[in-house]
PDB file of C-alpha atoms in Angstrom:
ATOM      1  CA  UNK A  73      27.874 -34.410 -69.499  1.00 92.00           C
ATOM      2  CA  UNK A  74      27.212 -31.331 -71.195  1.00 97.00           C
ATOM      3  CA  UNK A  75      25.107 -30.560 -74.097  1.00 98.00           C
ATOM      4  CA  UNK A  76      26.482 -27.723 -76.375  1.00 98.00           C
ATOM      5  CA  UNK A  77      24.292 -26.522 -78.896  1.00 98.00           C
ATOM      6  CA  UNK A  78      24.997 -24.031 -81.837  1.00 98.00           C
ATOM      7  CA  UNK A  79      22.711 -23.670 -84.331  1.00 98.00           C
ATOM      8  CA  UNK A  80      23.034 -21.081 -88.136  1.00 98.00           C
ATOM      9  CA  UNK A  81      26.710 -20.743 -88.107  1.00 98.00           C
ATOM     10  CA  UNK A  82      26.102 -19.491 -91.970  1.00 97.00           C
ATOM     11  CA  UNK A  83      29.859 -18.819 -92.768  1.00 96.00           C
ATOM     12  CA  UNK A  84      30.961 -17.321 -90.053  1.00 96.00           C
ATOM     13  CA  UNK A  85      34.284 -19.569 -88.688  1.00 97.00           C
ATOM     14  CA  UNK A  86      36.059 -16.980 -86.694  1.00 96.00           C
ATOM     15  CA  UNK A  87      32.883 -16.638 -84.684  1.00 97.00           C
ATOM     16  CA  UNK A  88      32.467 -20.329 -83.812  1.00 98.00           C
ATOM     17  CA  UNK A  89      35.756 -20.901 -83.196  1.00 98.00           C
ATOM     18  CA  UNK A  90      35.510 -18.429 -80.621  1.00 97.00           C
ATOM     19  CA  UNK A  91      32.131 -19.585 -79.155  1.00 98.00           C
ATOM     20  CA  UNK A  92      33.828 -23.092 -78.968  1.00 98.00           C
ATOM     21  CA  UNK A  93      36.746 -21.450 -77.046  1.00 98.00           C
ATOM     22  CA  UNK A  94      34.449 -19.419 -74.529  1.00 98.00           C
ATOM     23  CA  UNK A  95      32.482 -22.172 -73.318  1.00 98.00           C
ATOM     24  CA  UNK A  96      35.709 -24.537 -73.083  1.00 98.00           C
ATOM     25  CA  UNK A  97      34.559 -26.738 -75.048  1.00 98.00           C
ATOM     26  CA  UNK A  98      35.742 -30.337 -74.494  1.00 98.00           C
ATOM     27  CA  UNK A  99      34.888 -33.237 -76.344  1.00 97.00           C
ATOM     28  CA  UNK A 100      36.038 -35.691 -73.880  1.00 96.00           C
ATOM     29  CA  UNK A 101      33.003 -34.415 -71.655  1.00 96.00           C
ATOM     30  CA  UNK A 102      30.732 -32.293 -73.966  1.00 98.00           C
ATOM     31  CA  UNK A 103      28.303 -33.636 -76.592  1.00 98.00           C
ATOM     32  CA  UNK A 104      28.438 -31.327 -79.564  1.00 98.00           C
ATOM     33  CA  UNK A 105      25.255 -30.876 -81.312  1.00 98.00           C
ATOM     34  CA  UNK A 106      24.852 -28.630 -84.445  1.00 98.00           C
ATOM     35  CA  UNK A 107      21.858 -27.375 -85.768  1.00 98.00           C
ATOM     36  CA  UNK A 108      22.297 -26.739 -89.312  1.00 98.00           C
ATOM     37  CA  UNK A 109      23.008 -23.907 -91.641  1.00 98.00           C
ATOM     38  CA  UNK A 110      26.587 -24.056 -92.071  1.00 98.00           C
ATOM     39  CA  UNK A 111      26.352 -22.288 -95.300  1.00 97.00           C
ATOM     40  CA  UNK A 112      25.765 -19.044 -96.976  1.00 95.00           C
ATOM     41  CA  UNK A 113      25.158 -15.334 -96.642  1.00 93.00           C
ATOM     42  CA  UNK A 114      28.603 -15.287 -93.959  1.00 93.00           C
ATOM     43  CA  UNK A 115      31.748 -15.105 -94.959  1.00 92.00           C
ATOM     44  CA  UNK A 116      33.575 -18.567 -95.127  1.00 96.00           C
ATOM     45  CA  UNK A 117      30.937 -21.572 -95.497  1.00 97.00           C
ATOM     46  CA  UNK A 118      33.904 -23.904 -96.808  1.00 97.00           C
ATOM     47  CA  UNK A 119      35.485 -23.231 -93.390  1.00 97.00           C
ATOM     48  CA  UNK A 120      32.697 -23.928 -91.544  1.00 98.00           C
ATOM     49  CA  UNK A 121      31.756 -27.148 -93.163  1.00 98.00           C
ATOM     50  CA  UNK A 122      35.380 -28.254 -92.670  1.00 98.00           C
ATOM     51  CA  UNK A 123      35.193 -27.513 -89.406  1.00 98.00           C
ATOM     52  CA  UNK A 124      32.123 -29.280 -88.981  1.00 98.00           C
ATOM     53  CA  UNK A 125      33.337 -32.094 -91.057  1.00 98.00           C
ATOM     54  CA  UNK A 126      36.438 -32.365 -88.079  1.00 98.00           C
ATOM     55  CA  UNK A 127      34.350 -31.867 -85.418  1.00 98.00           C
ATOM     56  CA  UNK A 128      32.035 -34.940 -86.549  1.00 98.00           C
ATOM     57  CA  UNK A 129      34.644 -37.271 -87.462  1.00 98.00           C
ATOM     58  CA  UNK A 130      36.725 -36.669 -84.641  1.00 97.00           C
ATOM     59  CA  UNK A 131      34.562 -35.275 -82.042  1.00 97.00           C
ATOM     60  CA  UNK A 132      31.380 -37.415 -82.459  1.00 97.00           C
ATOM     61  CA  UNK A 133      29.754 -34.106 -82.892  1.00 98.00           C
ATOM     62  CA  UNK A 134      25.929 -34.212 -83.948  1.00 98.00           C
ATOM     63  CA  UNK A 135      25.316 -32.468 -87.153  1.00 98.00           C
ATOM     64  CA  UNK A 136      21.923 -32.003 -88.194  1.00 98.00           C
ATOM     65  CA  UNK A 137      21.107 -30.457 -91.810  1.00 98.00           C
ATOM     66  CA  UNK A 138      19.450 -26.985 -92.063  1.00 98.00           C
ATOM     67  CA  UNK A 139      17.232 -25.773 -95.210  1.00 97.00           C
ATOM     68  CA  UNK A 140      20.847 -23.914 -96.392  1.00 96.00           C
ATOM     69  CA  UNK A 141      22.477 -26.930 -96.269  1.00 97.00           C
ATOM     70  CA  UNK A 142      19.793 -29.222 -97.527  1.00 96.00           C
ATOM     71  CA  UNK A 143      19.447 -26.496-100.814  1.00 95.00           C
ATOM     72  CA  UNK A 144      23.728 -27.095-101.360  1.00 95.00           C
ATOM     73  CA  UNK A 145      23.513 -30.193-101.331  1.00 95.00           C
ATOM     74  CA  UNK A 146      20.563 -30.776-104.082  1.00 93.00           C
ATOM     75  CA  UNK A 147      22.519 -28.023-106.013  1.00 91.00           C
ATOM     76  CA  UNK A 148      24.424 -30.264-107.357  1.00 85.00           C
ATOM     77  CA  UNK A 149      21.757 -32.277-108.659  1.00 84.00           C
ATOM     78  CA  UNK A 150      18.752 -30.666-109.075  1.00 87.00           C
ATOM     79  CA  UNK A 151      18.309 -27.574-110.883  1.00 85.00           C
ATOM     80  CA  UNK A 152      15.063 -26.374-109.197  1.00 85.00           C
ATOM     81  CA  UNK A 153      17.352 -26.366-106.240  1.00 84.00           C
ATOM     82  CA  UNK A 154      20.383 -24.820-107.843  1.00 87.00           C
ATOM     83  CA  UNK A 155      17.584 -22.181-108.414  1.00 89.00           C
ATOM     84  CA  UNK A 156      16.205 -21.692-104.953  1.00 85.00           C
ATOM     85  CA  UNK A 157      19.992 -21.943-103.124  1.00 88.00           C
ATOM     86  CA  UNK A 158      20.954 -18.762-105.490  1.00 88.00           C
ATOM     87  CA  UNK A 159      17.927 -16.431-104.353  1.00 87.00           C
ATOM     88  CA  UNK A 160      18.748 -18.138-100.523  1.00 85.00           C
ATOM     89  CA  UNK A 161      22.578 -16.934-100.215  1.00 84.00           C
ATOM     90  CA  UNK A 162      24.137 -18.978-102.590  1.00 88.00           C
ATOM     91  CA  UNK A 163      27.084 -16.302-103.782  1.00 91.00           C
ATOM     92  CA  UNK A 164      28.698 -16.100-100.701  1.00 94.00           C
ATOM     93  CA  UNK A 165      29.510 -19.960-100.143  1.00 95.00           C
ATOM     94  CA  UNK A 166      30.691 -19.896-104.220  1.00 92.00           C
ATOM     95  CA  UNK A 167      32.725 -17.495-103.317  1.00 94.00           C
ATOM     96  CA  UNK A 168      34.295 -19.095-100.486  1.00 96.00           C
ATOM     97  CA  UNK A 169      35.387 -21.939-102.166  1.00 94.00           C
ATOM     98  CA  UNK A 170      36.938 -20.243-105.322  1.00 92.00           C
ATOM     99  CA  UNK A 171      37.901 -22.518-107.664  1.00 86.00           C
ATOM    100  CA  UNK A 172      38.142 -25.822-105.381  1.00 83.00           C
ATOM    101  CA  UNK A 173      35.236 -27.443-107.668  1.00 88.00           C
ATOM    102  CA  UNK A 174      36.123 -31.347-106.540  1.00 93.00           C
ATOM    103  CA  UNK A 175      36.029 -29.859-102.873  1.00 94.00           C
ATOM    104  CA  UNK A 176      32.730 -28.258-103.105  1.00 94.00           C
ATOM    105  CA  UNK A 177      31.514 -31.950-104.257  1.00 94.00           C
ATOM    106  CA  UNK A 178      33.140 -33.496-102.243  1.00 96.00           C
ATOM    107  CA  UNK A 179      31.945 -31.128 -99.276  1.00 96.00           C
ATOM    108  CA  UNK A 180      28.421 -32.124-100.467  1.00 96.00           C
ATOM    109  CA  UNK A 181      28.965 -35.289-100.760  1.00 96.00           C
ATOM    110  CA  UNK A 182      30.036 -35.386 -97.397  1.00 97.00           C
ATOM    111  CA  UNK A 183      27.233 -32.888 -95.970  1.00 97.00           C
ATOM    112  CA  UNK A 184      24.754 -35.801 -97.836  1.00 97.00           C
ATOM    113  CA  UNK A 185      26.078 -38.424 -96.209  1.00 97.00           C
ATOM    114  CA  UNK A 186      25.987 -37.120 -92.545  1.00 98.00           C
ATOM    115  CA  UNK A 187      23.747 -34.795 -91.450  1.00 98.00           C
ATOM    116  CA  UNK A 188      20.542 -35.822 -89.448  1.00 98.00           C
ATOM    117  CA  UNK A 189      17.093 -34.413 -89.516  1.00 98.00           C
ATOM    118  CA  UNK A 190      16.883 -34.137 -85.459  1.00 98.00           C
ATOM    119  CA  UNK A 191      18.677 -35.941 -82.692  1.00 98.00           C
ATOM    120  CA  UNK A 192      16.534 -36.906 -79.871  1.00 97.00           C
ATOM    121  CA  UNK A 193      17.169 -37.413 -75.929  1.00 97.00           C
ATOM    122  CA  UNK A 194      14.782 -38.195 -73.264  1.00 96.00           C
ATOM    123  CA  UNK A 195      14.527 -35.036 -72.378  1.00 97.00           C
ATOM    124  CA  UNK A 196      15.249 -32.973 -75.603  1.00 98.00           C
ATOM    125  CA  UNK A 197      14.364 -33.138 -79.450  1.00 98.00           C
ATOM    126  CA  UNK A 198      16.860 -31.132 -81.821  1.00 98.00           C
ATOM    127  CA  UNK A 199      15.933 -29.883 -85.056  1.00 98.00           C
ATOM    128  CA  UNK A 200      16.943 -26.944 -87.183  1.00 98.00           C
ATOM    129  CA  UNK A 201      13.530 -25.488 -87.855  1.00 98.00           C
ATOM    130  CA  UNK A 202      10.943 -26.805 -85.489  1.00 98.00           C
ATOM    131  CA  UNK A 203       8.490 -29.275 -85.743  1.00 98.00           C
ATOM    132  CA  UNK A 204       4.930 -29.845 -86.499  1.00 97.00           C
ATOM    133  CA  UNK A 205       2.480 -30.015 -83.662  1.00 97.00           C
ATOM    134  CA  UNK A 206       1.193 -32.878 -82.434  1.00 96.00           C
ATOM    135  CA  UNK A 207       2.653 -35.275 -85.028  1.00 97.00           C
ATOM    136  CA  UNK A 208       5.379 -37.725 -83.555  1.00 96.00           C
ATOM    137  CA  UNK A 209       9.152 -36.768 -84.628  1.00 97.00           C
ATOM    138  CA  UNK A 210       9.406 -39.478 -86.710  1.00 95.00           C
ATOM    139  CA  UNK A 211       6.512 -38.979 -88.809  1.00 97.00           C
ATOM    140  CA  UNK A 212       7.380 -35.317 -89.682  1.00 98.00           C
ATOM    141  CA  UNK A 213       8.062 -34.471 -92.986  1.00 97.00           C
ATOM    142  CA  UNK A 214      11.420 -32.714 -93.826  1.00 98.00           C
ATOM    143  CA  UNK A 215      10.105 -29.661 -95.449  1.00 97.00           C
ATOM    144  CA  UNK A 216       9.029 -28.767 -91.595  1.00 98.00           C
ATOM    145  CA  UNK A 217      11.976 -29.808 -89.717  1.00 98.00           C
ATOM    146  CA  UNK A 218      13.759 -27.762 -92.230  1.00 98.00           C
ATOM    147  CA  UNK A 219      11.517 -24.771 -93.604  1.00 97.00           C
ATOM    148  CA  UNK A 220       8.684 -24.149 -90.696  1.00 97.00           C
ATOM    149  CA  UNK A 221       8.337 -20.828 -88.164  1.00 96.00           C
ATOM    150  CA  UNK A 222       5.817 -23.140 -85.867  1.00 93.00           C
ATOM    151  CA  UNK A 223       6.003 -21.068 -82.214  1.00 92.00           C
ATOM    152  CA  UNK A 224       3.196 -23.131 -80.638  1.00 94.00           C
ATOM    153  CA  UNK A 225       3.197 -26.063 -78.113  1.00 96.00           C
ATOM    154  CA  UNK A 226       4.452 -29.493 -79.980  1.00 97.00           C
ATOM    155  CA  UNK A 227       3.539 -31.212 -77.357  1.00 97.00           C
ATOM    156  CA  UNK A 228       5.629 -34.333 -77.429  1.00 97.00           C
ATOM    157  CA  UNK A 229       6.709 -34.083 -73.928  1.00 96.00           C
ATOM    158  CA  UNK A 230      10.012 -32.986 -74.981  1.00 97.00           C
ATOM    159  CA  UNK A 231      12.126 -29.570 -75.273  1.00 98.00           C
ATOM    160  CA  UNK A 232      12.272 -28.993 -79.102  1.00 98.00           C
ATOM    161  CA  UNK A 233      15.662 -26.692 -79.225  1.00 98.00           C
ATOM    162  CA  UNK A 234      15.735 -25.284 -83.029  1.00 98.00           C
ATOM    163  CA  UNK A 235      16.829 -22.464 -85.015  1.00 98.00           C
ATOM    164  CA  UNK A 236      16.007 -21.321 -88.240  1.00 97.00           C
ATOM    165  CA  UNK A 237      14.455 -18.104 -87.263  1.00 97.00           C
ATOM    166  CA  UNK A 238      16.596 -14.849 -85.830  1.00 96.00           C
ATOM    167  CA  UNK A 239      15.610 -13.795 -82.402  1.00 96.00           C
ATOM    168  CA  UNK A 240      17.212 -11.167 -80.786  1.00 95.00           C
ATOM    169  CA  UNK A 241      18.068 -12.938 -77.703  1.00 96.00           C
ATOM    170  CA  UNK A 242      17.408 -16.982 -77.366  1.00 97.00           C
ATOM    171  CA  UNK A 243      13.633 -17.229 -77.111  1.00 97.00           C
ATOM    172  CA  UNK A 244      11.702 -19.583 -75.114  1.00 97.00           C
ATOM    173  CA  UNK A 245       8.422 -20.705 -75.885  1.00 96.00           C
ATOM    174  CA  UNK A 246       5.767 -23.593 -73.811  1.00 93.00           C
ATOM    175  CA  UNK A 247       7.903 -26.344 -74.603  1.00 97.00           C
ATOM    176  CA  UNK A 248      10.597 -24.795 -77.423  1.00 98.00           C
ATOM    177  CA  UNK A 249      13.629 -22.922 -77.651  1.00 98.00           C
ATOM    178  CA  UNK A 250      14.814 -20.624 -80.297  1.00 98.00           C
ATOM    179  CA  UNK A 251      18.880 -20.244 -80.262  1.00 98.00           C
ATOM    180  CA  UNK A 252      19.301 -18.887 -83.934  1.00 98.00           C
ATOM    181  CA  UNK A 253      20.687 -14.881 -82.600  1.00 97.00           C
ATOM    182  CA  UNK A 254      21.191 -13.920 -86.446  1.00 95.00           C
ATOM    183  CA  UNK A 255      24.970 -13.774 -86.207  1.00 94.00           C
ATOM    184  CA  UNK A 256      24.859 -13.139 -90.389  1.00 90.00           C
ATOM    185  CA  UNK A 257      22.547 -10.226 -89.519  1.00 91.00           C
ATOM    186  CA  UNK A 258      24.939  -7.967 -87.431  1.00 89.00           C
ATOM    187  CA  UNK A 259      23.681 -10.065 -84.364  1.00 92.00           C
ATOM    188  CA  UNK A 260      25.622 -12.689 -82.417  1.00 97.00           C
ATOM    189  CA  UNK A 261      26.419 -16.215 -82.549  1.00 97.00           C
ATOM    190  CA  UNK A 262      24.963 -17.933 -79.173  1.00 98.00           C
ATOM    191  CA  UNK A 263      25.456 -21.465 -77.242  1.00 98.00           C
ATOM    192  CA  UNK A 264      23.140 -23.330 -75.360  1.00 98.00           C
ATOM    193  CA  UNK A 265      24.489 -25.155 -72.899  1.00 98.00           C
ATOM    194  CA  UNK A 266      22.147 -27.744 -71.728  1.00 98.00           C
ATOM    195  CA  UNK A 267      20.474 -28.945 -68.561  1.00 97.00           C
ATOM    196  CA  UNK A 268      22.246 -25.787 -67.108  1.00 97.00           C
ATOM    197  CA  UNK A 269      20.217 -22.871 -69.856  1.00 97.00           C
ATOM    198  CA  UNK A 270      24.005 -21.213 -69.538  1.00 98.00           C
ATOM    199  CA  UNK A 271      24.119 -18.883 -72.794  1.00 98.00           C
ATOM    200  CA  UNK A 272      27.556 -17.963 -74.394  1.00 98.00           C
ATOM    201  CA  UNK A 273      27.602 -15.295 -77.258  1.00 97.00           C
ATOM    202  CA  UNK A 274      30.210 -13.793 -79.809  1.00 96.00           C
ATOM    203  CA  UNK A 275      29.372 -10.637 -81.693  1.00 92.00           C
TER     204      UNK A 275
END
């Protein structure tokens, strides 16, 4: 079995739809994970997060939630985080959905429901933003899995494959990988495909 790992779509569909296609993806054989930050700053978050929505329910994708996601998500009930997701990329997504109100709710209803913090193997730990040295996976607080730009040895005897911060090309550090390419930033969407290391890119 393959792992397939995308992380910071942020809008941008036509891109991911195309990744999918390039590294013939198949869900009878490929696990899907997802790495957060379906939302914002791209073009068409509402087509993302229905994708992502079909790719879960029908797929058994793994989605995990990314600090974009997490802030759309509290939008609707908090107003500090209404706040915070409008300085963070908020217009774009808004946009997106026009004037589909019940489906934005029901979008983060859904995104509440079912997205993960990490998804752990014996051999990998995924998280959007990294993780905290030293501290066991399931002791980490969510501001870090979401928020932090940690580069240093974890240490947990695992891979920790993350996003959350725009590298040029995927970056590899002691025992972490970096696959966020900053496709919203003129750079390219990128797969991992795990045990292999294969990459796959769109521009």
């Amino acid at each position: 079995m393959r792992y397939l790992v995308v992380s910071d779509i942020h809008g941008e569909i036509d891109k991911f739809e195309s990744l999918l296609a390039k590294a013939s993806y198949d869900p009878e054989k490929d696990q899907l994970i997802l790495l957060g930050d379906y939302v914002d700053r791209g073009p068409n978050s509402r087509a993302v997060v229905k994708k992502v929505k079909q790719l879960v329910e029908e797929d058994g994708a793994i989605a995990l939630k990314g600090n974009h996601d997490d802030l759309f998500i509290r939008a609707k009930y908090e107003e500090v985080a209404m706040e915070l997701w409008k300085i963070n990329g908020a217009s774009s997504t808004i946009k997106s959905y026009g004037s589909n109100i019940e489906e934005v709710k029901e979008h983060q209803e859904w995104l509440k429901d079912n997205l993960s913090l990490y998804y752990e193997t014996e051999e990998y730990i995924f998280v959007h933003a990294g993780l905290e040295p030293g501290i066991p996976v399931e002791q980490q607080e969510e501001e870090i899995m979401l928020w932090t730009r940690n580069t240093a040895k974890v240490g947990l005897g695992k891979t920790v494959v993350h996003g959350h911060t725009p590298v040029r090309e995927i970056s590899y550090y002691e025992d972490q990988v970096d696959i966020d390419t900053g496709a919203v930033y003129g750079g390219k969407l990128t797969l991992l495909e795990l045990p292999t290391h294969e990459v796959y890119t769109v521009s």
